[in-house]
Amino acid sequence: MAAKHRKPAPKRLADGRFNEYIRIQSPAAGKFPFIHITRGYEFDAIIHGDTIDPTHCEVFGEDLIYLFYGRPAYRAKDGNNARMEFEWPIVFVLDPEKVTGIKRVFPFDSGAFALGLYKEFFHVKSEIEDFALDPTIESARKLVGSFYISHEEYYSGATRKNVEIPLRQFEVQGVFELCRLPGVQDGAPGSLVRDERSSAVEIQLSNPISLKDSLIAVVLPEPYIGDATTQEALARWNVTEIHGYPTLHNMGGEAWVGQVYEIVRQVFKRLGYPK
């Protein structure tokens, strides 16, 4: 008896719909650097080498490096350990022309999507792949151009742009709403809530990043600036834009976030970004 052939599953209409919309948009003028943020515990390993290496990602089941386009999108842990050194954030500002091998681009933090933190913005059948963009920096620039007046407005995280969204562009509508809303929500201590990463363009890489080739600035806790091992690493990496922030032991980690954003904004201004 001849085997029965099953019909292939029909293509989901949502598959690629968001990417096709972004593809035809005009990019924002200029471009921003890429940002990678690590914590003190992981930084201790990085300064003994010259690369940022991929680590295992539970969401995609592979080794990846996560970057954000132009934003030091970081959420401090406001618990009893926020003041501990292993939680101190360290910000790497990377030359977008020197970082190669982009694997995926998303309009938001893909991990938060997997945790269901954006579920009120998208249909229950939405999948993370529905939001994947072409793996290029042009996708990031076009996404910023789609939903923001400028790169500077994207950095601030509050769009004033009026966007006329066509019917049945469900993914576009949800992403635009995330861009319009404040990133930080209140929640019970220890609970998972949406934060400013909900409108930060995520860049994924699967290959190591050479800090000697791509690092253009670093923002780190002030105690590290006087540390001999850190100084040796920064000298090897040939980075001259080195900026410290005070570690406020009598405040939660949230107090550092605003400091980091302002320092990075000033770094961009000095270096002429967006350019």
PDB file of C-alpha atoms in Angstrom:
ATOM      1  CA  MET A   1       0.000   0.000   0.000  1.00  0.00           C
ATOM      2  CA  ALA A   2       1.335   3.369  -0.981  1.00  0.00           C
ATOM      3  CA  ALA A   3       2.290   5.623   1.861  1.00  0.00           C
ATOM      4  CA  LYS A   4       0.050   8.618   2.368  1.00  0.00           C
ATOM      5  CA  HIS A   5       1.714  11.964   1.906  1.00  0.00           C
ATOM      6  CA  ARG A   6       0.905  14.583   4.469  1.00  0.00           C
ATOM      7  CA  LYS A   7       0.305  18.090   3.265  1.00  0.00           C
ATOM      8  CA  PRO A   8       2.920  20.567   4.486  1.00  0.00           C
ATOM      9  CA  ALA A   9       1.744  22.879   7.223  1.00  0.00           C
ATOM     10  CA  PRO A  10       0.558  26.201   5.802  1.00  0.00           C
ATOM     11  CA  LYS A  11       2.879  29.147   6.283  1.00  0.00           C
ATOM     12  CA  ARG A  12       1.882  31.283   9.245  1.00  0.00           C
ATOM     13  CA  LEU A  13       0.791  34.757   8.122  1.00  0.00           C
ATOM     14  CA  ALA A  14       2.738  36.272  11.015  1.00  0.00           C
ATOM     15  CA  ASP A  15       5.975  34.672   9.831  1.00  0.00           C
ATOM     16  CA  GLY A  16       8.040  37.543   8.397  1.00  0.00           C
ATOM     17  CA  ARG A  17       5.203  40.097   8.443  1.00  0.00           C
ATOM     18  CA  PHE A  18       6.950  42.402  10.922  1.00  0.00           C
ATOM     19  CA  ASN A  19      10.265  42.120   9.088  1.00  0.00           C
ATOM     20  CA  GLU A  20       8.664  43.004   5.757  1.00  0.00           C
ATOM     21  CA  TYR A  21       7.161  46.134   7.288  1.00  0.00           C
ATOM     22  CA  ILE A  22      10.490  47.272   8.760  1.00  0.00           C
ATOM     23  CA  ARG A  23      12.394  46.501   5.545  1.00  0.00           C
ATOM     24  CA  ILE A  24      10.604  49.208   3.581  1.00  0.00           C
ATOM     25  CA  GLN A  25      10.948  51.927   6.229  1.00  0.00           C
ATOM     26  CA  SER A  26      13.491  54.751   6.098  1.00  0.00           C
ATOM     27  CA  PRO A  27      16.398  54.389   8.543  1.00  0.00           C
ATOM     28  CA  ALA A  28      17.091  56.971  11.225  1.00  0.00           C
ATOM     29  CA  ALA A  29      19.944  59.320  10.344  1.00  0.00           C
ATOM     30  CA  GLY A  30      23.355  58.042  11.425  1.00  0.00           C
ATOM     31  CA  LYS A  31      23.964  55.060  13.657  1.00  0.00           C
ATOM     32  CA  PHE A  32      24.609  54.309  17.301  1.00  0.00           C
ATOM     33  CA  PRO A  33      27.264  52.024  18.844  1.00  0.00           C
ATOM     34  CA  PHE A  34      26.424  48.620  20.260  1.00  0.00           C
ATOM     35  CA  ILE A  35      26.263  48.213  24.043  1.00  0.00           C
ATOM     36  CA  HIS A  36      27.121  45.145  26.091  1.00  0.00           C
ATOM     37  CA  ILE A  37      26.540  45.131  29.843  1.00  0.00           C
ATOM     38  CA  THR A  38      28.009  42.594  32.197  1.00  0.00           C
ATOM     39  CA  ARG A  39      28.212  42.388  35.974  1.00  0.00           C
ATOM     40  CA  GLY A  40      31.204  42.386  38.289  1.00  0.00           C
ATOM     41  CA  TYR A  41      31.346  38.594  38.535  1.00  0.00           C
ATOM     42  CA  GLU A  42      31.583  38.083  34.757  1.00  0.00           C
ATOM     43  CA  PHE A  43      33.833  41.141  34.319  1.00  0.00           C
ATOM     44  CA  ASP A  44      36.430  39.427  36.491  1.00  0.00           C
ATOM     45  CA  ALA A  45      36.789  36.743  33.796  1.00  0.00           C
ATOM     46  CA  ILE A  46      36.753  39.209  30.887  1.00  0.00           C
ATOM     47  CA  ILE A  47      39.677  41.299  32.189  1.00  0.00           C
ATOM     48  CA  HIS A  48      41.891  38.197  32.169  1.00  0.00           C
ATOM     49  CA  GLY A  49      41.405  37.916  28.401  1.00  0.00           C
ATOM     50  CA  ASP A  50      40.734  40.117  25.410  1.00  0.00           C
ATOM     51  CA  THR A  51      37.315  38.987  24.233  1.00  0.00           C
ATOM     52  CA  ILE A  52      33.668  38.892  25.196  1.00  0.00           C
ATOM     53  CA  ASP A  53      32.669  35.284  24.624  1.00  0.00           C
ATOM     54  CA  PRO A  54      29.262  33.724  23.945  1.00  0.00           C
ATOM     55  CA  THR A  55      27.522  32.006  26.844  1.00  0.00           C
ATOM     56  CA  HIS A  56      24.665  29.545  26.852  1.00  0.00           C
ATOM     57  CA  CYS A  57      21.199  31.011  26.278  1.00  0.00           C
ATOM     58  CA  GLU A  58      18.245  29.025  27.604  1.00  0.00           C
ATOM     59  CA  VAL A  59      15.771  30.730  25.261  1.00  0.00           C
ATOM     60  CA  PHE A  60      17.518  29.791  22.005  1.00  0.00           C
ATOM     61  CA  GLY A  61      19.454  26.786  23.261  1.00  0.00           C
ATOM     62  CA  GLU A  62      22.834  27.977  21.987  1.00  0.00           C
ATOM     63  CA  ASP A  63      25.825  30.084  22.948  1.00  0.00           C
ATOM     64  CA  LEU A  64      25.198  33.791  22.297  1.00  0.00           C
ATOM     65  CA  ILE A  65      26.337  37.303  23.146  1.00  0.00           C
ATOM     66  CA  TYR A  66      23.587  39.838  23.791  1.00  0.00           C
ATOM     67  CA  LEU A  67      23.998  43.489  22.843  1.00  0.00           C
ATOM     68  CA  PHE A  68      21.611  46.412  22.711  1.00  0.00           C
ATOM     69  CA  TYR A  69      21.633  48.967  19.960  1.00  0.00           C
ATOM     70  CA  GLY A  70      22.711  52.302  21.396  1.00  0.00           C
ATOM     71  CA  ARG A  71      21.210  51.906  24.870  1.00  0.00           C
ATOM     72  CA  PRO A  72      22.792  50.788  28.157  1.00  0.00           C
ATOM     73  CA  ALA A  73      19.569  48.949  28.895  1.00  0.00           C
ATOM     74  CA  TYR A  74      20.202  47.493  32.306  1.00  0.00           C
ATOM     75  CA  ARG A  75      17.916  46.487  35.113  1.00  0.00           C
ATOM     76  CA  ALA A  76      19.456  46.437  38.559  1.00  0.00           C
ATOM     77  CA  LYS A  77      18.349  43.937  41.141  1.00  0.00           C
ATOM     78  CA  ASP A  78      16.744  45.935  43.905  1.00  0.00           C
ATOM     79  CA  GLY A  79      17.254  43.358  46.576  1.00  0.00           C
ATOM     80  CA  ASN A  80      19.606  42.926  49.479  1.00  0.00           C
ATOM     81  CA  ASN A  81      22.430  41.998  47.085  1.00  0.00           C
ATOM     82  CA  ALA A  82      22.171  45.043  44.798  1.00  0.00           C
ATOM     83  CA  ARG A  83      25.083  46.736  46.569  1.00  0.00           C
ATOM     84  CA  MET A  84      27.303  43.642  46.360  1.00  0.00           C
ATOM     85  CA  GLU A  85      30.294  43.867  44.041  1.00  0.00           C
ATOM     86  CA  PHE A  86      29.275  40.875  41.913  1.00  0.00           C
ATOM     87  CA  GLU A  87      26.168  42.836  40.851  1.00  0.00           C
ATOM     88  CA  TRP A  88      27.991  46.045  39.801  1.00  0.00           C
ATOM     89  CA  PRO A  89      27.213  46.805  36.126  1.00  0.00           C
ATOM     90  CA  ILE A  90      30.039  47.335  33.613  1.00  0.00           C
ATOM     91  CA  VAL A  91      29.171  48.898  30.248  1.00  0.00           C
ATOM     92  CA  PHE A  92      31.112  48.204  27.039  1.00  0.00           C
ATOM     93  CA  VAL A  93      30.498  50.666  24.188  1.00  0.00           C
ATOM     94  CA  LEU A  94      31.398  48.923  20.925  1.00  0.00           C
ATOM     95  CA  ASP A  95      32.136  50.244  17.443  1.00  0.00           C
ATOM     96  CA  PRO A  96      29.276  48.994  15.221  1.00  0.00           C
ATOM     97  CA  GLU A  97      31.637  48.893  12.238  1.00  0.00           C
ATOM     98  CA  LYS A  98      33.972  46.462  14.023  1.00  0.00           C
ATOM     99  CA  VAL A  99      31.382  44.073  15.484  1.00  0.00           C
ATOM    100  CA  THR A 100      30.602  41.464  12.830  1.00  0.00           C
ATOM    101  CA  GLY A 101      28.566  38.305  12.510  1.00  0.00           C
ATOM    102  CA  ILE A 102      25.171  39.508  13.717  1.00  0.00           C
ATOM    103  CA  LYS A 103      22.922  36.465  14.048  1.00  0.00           C
ATOM    104  CA  ARG A 104      19.564  37.927  15.124  1.00  0.00           C
ATOM    105  CA  VAL A 105      17.925  41.316  15.668  1.00  0.00           C
ATOM    106  CA  PHE A 106      14.765  41.828  17.723  1.00  0.00           C
ATOM    107  CA  PRO A 107      12.834  45.001  18.629  1.00  0.00           C
ATOM    108  CA  PHE A 108      12.869  44.124  22.331  1.00  0.00           C
ATOM    109  CA  ASP A 109      14.406  41.867  24.942  1.00  0.00           C
ATOM    110  CA  SER A 110      13.679  38.373  23.638  1.00  0.00           C
ATOM    111  CA  GLY A 111      14.086  36.831  27.090  1.00  0.00           C
ATOM    112  CA  ALA A 112      11.291  38.992  28.486  1.00  0.00           C
ATOM    113  CA  PHE A 113       9.063  37.935  25.582  1.00  0.00           C
ATOM    114  CA  ALA A 114       9.761  34.282  26.412  1.00  0.00           C
ATOM    115  CA  LEU A 115       8.759  34.967  30.037  1.00  0.00           C
ATOM    116  CA  GLY A 116       5.420  36.429  28.893  1.00  0.00           C
ATOM    117  CA  LEU A 117       6.135  39.984  30.055  1.00  0.00           C
ATOM    118  CA  TYR A 118       4.751  41.447  26.810  1.00  0.00           C
ATOM    119  CA  LYS A 119       1.696  39.215  26.543  1.00  0.00           C
ATOM    120  CA  GLU A 120      -0.798  42.097  26.764  1.00  0.00           C
ATOM    121  CA  PHE A 121       0.713  43.603  23.599  1.00  0.00           C
ATOM    122  CA  PHE A 122       0.585  40.541  21.329  1.00  0.00           C
ATOM    123  CA  HIS A 123      -1.754  37.697  20.431  1.00  0.00           C
ATOM    124  CA  VAL A 124      -1.393  34.516  22.448  1.00  0.00           C
ATOM    125  CA  LYS A 125      -0.293  32.660  19.279  1.00  0.00           C
ATOM    126  CA  SER A 126       2.551  35.080  18.592  1.00  0.00           C
ATOM    127  CA  GLU A 127       6.006  33.493  18.519  1.00  0.00           C
ATOM    128  CA  ILE A 128       9.390  35.093  19.060  1.00  0.00           C
ATOM    129  CA  GLU A 129      10.378  34.336  15.446  1.00  0.00           C
ATOM    130  CA  ASP A 130       7.538  36.609  14.286  1.00  0.00           C
ATOM    131  CA  PHE A 131       9.632  39.576  15.432  1.00  0.00           C
ATOM    132  CA  ALA A 132      13.011  38.592  13.979  1.00  0.00           C
ATOM    133  CA  LEU A 133      14.525  41.197  11.655  1.00  0.00           C
ATOM    134  CA  ASP A 134      17.231  40.898   9.020  1.00  0.00           C
ATOM    135  CA  PRO A 135      20.483  40.411  10.993  1.00  0.00           C
ATOM    136  CA  THR A 136      22.058  43.761  10.082  1.00  0.00           C
ATOM    137  CA  ILE A 137      22.597  47.128  11.702  1.00  0.00           C
ATOM    138  CA  GLU A 138      20.322  48.551   8.998  1.00  0.00           C
ATOM    139  CA  SER A 139      17.407  46.727  10.632  1.00  0.00           C
ATOM    140  CA  ALA A 140      18.127  48.540  13.886  1.00  0.00           C
ATOM    141  CA  ARG A 141      18.344  51.902  12.109  1.00  0.00           C
ATOM    142  CA  LYS A 142      15.087  51.262  10.232  1.00  0.00           C
ATOM    143  CA  LEU A 143      13.310  50.206  13.403  1.00  0.00           C
ATOM    144  CA  VAL A 144      14.398  53.444  15.096  1.00  0.00           C
ATOM    145  CA  GLY A 145      13.294  55.389  12.007  1.00  0.00           C
ATOM    146  CA  SER A 146       9.930  53.636  12.061  1.00  0.00           C
ATOM    147  CA  PHE A 147       8.950  54.478  15.621  1.00  0.00           C
ATOM    148  CA  TYR A 148      11.052  57.472  16.714  1.00  0.00           C
ATOM    149  CA  ILE A 149      11.776  60.963  15.425  1.00  0.00           C
ATOM    150  CA  SER A 150      15.515  60.499  15.933  1.00  0.00           C
ATOM    151  CA  HIS A 151      18.194  58.350  17.537  1.00  0.00           C
ATOM    152  CA  GLU A 152      18.253  60.775  20.450  1.00  0.00           C
ATOM    153  CA  GLU A 153      14.546  60.185  21.068  1.00  0.00           C
ATOM    154  CA  TYR A 154      15.106  56.421  20.908  1.00  0.00           C
ATOM    155  CA  TYR A 155      17.808  56.799  23.551  1.00  0.00           C
ATOM    156  CA  SER A 156      15.417  58.604  25.881  1.00  0.00           C
ATOM    157  CA  GLY A 157      12.836  55.854  25.390  1.00  0.00           C
ATOM    158  CA  ALA A 158       9.833  58.138  24.850  1.00  0.00           C
ATOM    159  CA  THR A 159       8.599  58.496  21.287  1.00  0.00           C
ATOM    160  CA  ARG A 160       6.605  61.507  20.094  1.00  0.00           C
ATOM    161  CA  LYS A 161       6.265  60.204  16.547  1.00  0.00           C
ATOM    162  CA  ASN A 162       2.801  59.781  15.035  1.00  0.00           C
ATOM    163  CA  VAL A 163       2.789  56.423  13.234  1.00  0.00           C
ATOM    164  CA  GLU A 164      -0.091  55.411  10.952  1.00  0.00           C
ATOM    165  CA  ILE A 165      -0.124  51.625  11.195  1.00  0.00           C
ATOM    166  CA  PRO A 166      -1.925  49.699   8.425  1.00  0.00           C
ATOM    167  CA  LEU A 167      -4.647  47.217   9.308  1.00  0.00           C
ATOM    168  CA  ARG A 168      -3.602  43.692  10.285  1.00  0.00           C
ATOM    169  CA  GLN A 169      -0.073  44.732  11.211  1.00  0.00           C
ATOM    170  CA  PHE A 170      -0.546  43.218  14.643  1.00  0.00           C
ATOM    171  CA  GLU A 171       3.150  42.904  15.487  1.00  0.00           C
ATOM    172  CA  VAL A 172       3.880  46.492  14.431  1.00  0.00           C
ATOM    173  CA  GLN A 173       1.073  47.812  16.627  1.00  0.00           C
ATOM    174  CA  GLY A 174       2.320  45.922  19.674  1.00  0.00           C
ATOM    175  CA  VAL A 175       5.941  46.962  19.219  1.00  0.00           C
ATOM    176  CA  PHE A 176       4.918  50.603  18.764  1.00  0.00           C
ATOM    177  CA  GLU A 177       2.898  50.476  21.983  1.00  0.00           C
ATOM    178  CA  LEU A 178       5.976  49.189  23.800  1.00  0.00           C
ATOM    179  CA  CYS A 179       7.909  52.152  22.410  1.00  0.00           C
ATOM    180  CA  ARG A 180       5.245  54.590  23.637  1.00  0.00           C
ATOM    181  CA  LEU A 181       4.974  53.365  27.216  1.00  0.00           C
ATOM    182  CA  PRO A 182       7.370  53.989  30.101  1.00  0.00           C
ATOM    183  CA  GLY A 183       9.776  51.107  30.463  1.00  0.00           C
ATOM    184  CA  VAL A 184       9.598  50.673  34.213  1.00  0.00           C
ATOM    185  CA  GLN A 185       6.660  49.156  36.026  1.00  0.00           C
ATOM    186  CA  ASP A 186       6.092  48.705  39.727  1.00  0.00           C
ATOM    187  CA  GLY A 187       5.894  45.209  41.049  1.00  0.00           C
ATOM    188  CA  ALA A 188       6.187  43.184  44.185  1.00  0.00           C
ATOM    189  CA  PRO A 189       9.756  42.656  45.434  1.00  0.00           C
ATOM    190  CA  GLY A 190      11.393  39.898  43.413  1.00  0.00           C
ATOM    191  CA  SER A 191       8.637  39.826  40.779  1.00  0.00           C
ATOM    192  CA  LEU A 192       9.341  39.961  37.053  1.00  0.00           C
ATOM    193  CA  VAL A 193       8.139  43.165  35.404  1.00  0.00           C
ATOM    194  CA  ARG A 194       8.617  44.881  32.073  1.00  0.00           C
ATOM    195  CA  ASP A 195      11.511  47.373  32.013  1.00  0.00           C
ATOM    196  CA  GLU A 196      13.267  49.699  29.526  1.00  0.00           C
ATOM    197  CA  ARG A 197      14.599  46.709  27.595  1.00  0.00           C
ATOM    198  CA  SER A 198      11.055  46.322  26.233  1.00  0.00           C
ATOM    199  CA  SER A 199      11.852  48.988  23.621  1.00  0.00           C
ATOM    200  CA  ALA A 200      15.620  48.487  23.221  1.00  0.00           C
ATOM    201  CA  VAL A 201      16.752  46.858  19.974  1.00  0.00           C
ATOM    202  CA  GLU A 202      18.423  43.545  20.808  1.00  0.00           C
ATOM    203  CA  ILE A 203      21.427  42.295  18.819  1.00  0.00           C
ATOM    204  CA  GLN A 204      22.582  38.678  19.092  1.00  0.00           C
ATOM    205  CA  LEU A 205      26.009  37.336  18.101  1.00  0.00           C
ATOM    206  CA  SER A 206      27.353  33.795  18.119  1.00  0.00           C
ATOM    207  CA  ASN A 207      31.054  34.662  17.721  1.00  0.00           C
ATOM    208  CA  PRO A 208      33.437  36.291  20.234  1.00  0.00           C
ATOM    209  CA  ILE A 209      33.979  40.062  20.243  1.00  0.00           C
ATOM    210  CA  SER A 210      37.584  41.285  20.161  1.00  0.00           C
ATOM    211  CA  LEU A 211      37.851  44.122  22.660  1.00  0.00           C
ATOM    212  CA  LYS A 212      41.173  45.274  21.193  1.00  0.00           C
ATOM    213  CA  ASP A 213      39.448  45.876  17.849  1.00  0.00           C
ATOM    214  CA  SER A 214      35.982  47.091  18.783  1.00  0.00           C
ATOM    215  CA  LEU A 215      35.921  48.714  22.242  1.00  0.00           C
ATOM    216  CA  ILE A 216      35.551  52.502  22.110  1.00  0.00           C
ATOM    217  CA  ALA A 217      34.458  53.278  25.680  1.00  0.00           C
ATOM    218  CA  VAL A 218      33.833  51.620  29.021  1.00  0.00           C
ATOM    219  CA  VAL A 219      31.755  52.713  32.022  1.00  0.00           C
ATOM    220  CA  LEU A 220      32.549  50.950  35.252  1.00  0.00           C
ATOM    221  CA  PRO A 221      32.404  51.352  39.037  1.00  0.00           C
ATOM    222  CA  GLU A 222      34.878  53.935  40.344  1.00  0.00           C
ATOM    223  CA  PRO A 223      36.733  51.414  42.573  1.00  0.00           C
ATOM    224  CA  TYR A 224      37.752  49.496  39.427  1.00  0.00           C
ATOM    225  CA  ILE A 225      39.470  52.513  37.872  1.00  0.00           C
ATOM    226  CA  GLY A 226      42.247  52.282  40.459  1.00  0.00           C
ATOM    227  CA  ASP A 227      42.506  48.496  40.258  1.00  0.00           C
ATOM    228  CA  ALA A 228      45.811  47.295  38.738  1.00  0.00           C
ATOM    229  CA  THR A 229      44.339  44.254  36.954  1.00  0.00           C
ATOM    230  CA  THR A 230      41.570  46.358  35.422  1.00  0.00           C
ATOM    231  CA  GLN A 231      44.065  49.034  34.367  1.00  0.00           C
ATOM    232  CA  GLU A 232      46.232  46.428  32.637  1.00  0.00           C
ATOM    233  CA  ALA A 233      43.220  45.116  30.705  1.00  0.00           C
ATOM    234  CA  LEU A 234      42.061  48.593  29.644  1.00  0.00           C
ATOM    235  CA  ALA A 235      45.595  49.367  28.429  1.00  0.00           C
ATOM    236  CA  ARG A 236      45.680  46.132  26.378  1.00  0.00           C
ATOM    237  CA  TRP A 237      42.332  47.010  24.851  1.00  0.00           C
ATOM    238  CA  ASN A 238      43.591  50.473  23.808  1.00  0.00           C
ATOM    239  CA  VAL A 239      40.516  52.212  25.195  1.00  0.00           C
ATOM    240  CA  THR A 240      40.840  55.851  26.251  1.00  0.00           C
ATOM    241  CA  GLU A 241      37.188  56.691  27.007  1.00  0.00           C
ATOM    242  CA  ILE A 242      37.057  55.338  30.563  1.00  0.00           C
ATOM    243  CA  HIS A 243      34.362  56.636  32.899  1.00  0.00           C
ATOM    244  CA  GLY A 244      33.489  55.704  36.457  1.00  0.00           C
ATOM    245  CA  TYR A 245      30.300  55.935  38.465  1.00  0.00           C
ATOM    246  CA  PRO A 246      30.090  55.960  42.262  1.00  0.00           C
ATOM    247  CA  THR A 247      28.840  52.830  43.962  1.00  0.00           C
ATOM    248  CA  LEU A 248      26.106  53.997  46.301  1.00  0.00           C
ATOM    249  CA  HIS A 249      25.977  51.493  49.133  1.00  0.00           C
ATOM    250  CA  ASN A 250      23.131  53.278  50.896  1.00  0.00           C
ATOM    251  CA  MET A 251      20.865  53.051  47.829  1.00  0.00           C
ATOM    252  CA  GLY A 252      19.435  50.305  45.648  1.00  0.00           C
ATOM    253  CA  GLY A 253      20.839  49.346  42.276  1.00  0.00           C
ATOM    254  CA  GLU A 254      18.227  51.476  40.529  1.00  0.00           C
ATOM    255  CA  ALA A 255      20.164  54.564  41.622  1.00  0.00           C
ATOM    256  CA  TRP A 256      22.976  53.507  39.274  1.00  0.00           C
ATOM    257  CA  VAL A 257      20.838  53.173  36.169  1.00  0.00           C
ATOM    258  CA  GLY A 258      20.264  56.898  35.679  1.00  0.00           C
ATOM    259  CA  GLN A 259      23.957  57.600  36.262  1.00  0.00           C
ATOM    260  CA  VAL A 260      24.987  55.077  33.629  1.00  0.00           C
ATOM    261  CA  TYR A 261      22.508  56.455  31.064  1.00  0.00           C
ATOM    262  CA  GLU A 262      23.788  59.996  31.538  1.00  0.00           C
ATOM    263  CA  ILE A 263      27.458  58.985  31.323  1.00  0.00           C
ATOM    264  CA  VAL A 264      26.863  57.023  28.117  1.00  0.00           C
ATOM    265  CA  ARG A 265      24.870  59.914  26.655  1.00  0.00           C
ATOM    266  CA  GLN A 266      27.832  62.227  27.277  1.00  0.00           C
ATOM    267  CA  VAL A 267      30.209  59.688  25.710  1.00  0.00           C
ATOM    268  CA  PHE A 268      28.036  59.570  22.578  1.00  0.00           C
ATOM    269  CA  LYS A 269      28.033  63.351  22.439  1.00  0.00           C
ATOM    270  CA  ARG A 270      31.835  63.576  22.692  1.00  0.00           C
ATOM    271  CA  LEU A 271      32.349  60.900  20.051  1.00  0.00           C
ATOM    272  CA  GLY A 272      29.800  62.416  17.661  1.00  0.00           C
ATOM    273  CA  TYR A 273      27.128  59.692  17.778  1.00  0.00           C
ATOM    274  CA  PRO A 274      24.810  59.174  16.061  1.00  0.00           C
ATOM    275  CA  LYS A 275      27.122  59.338  13.062  1.00  0.00           C
TER     276      LYS A 275
END
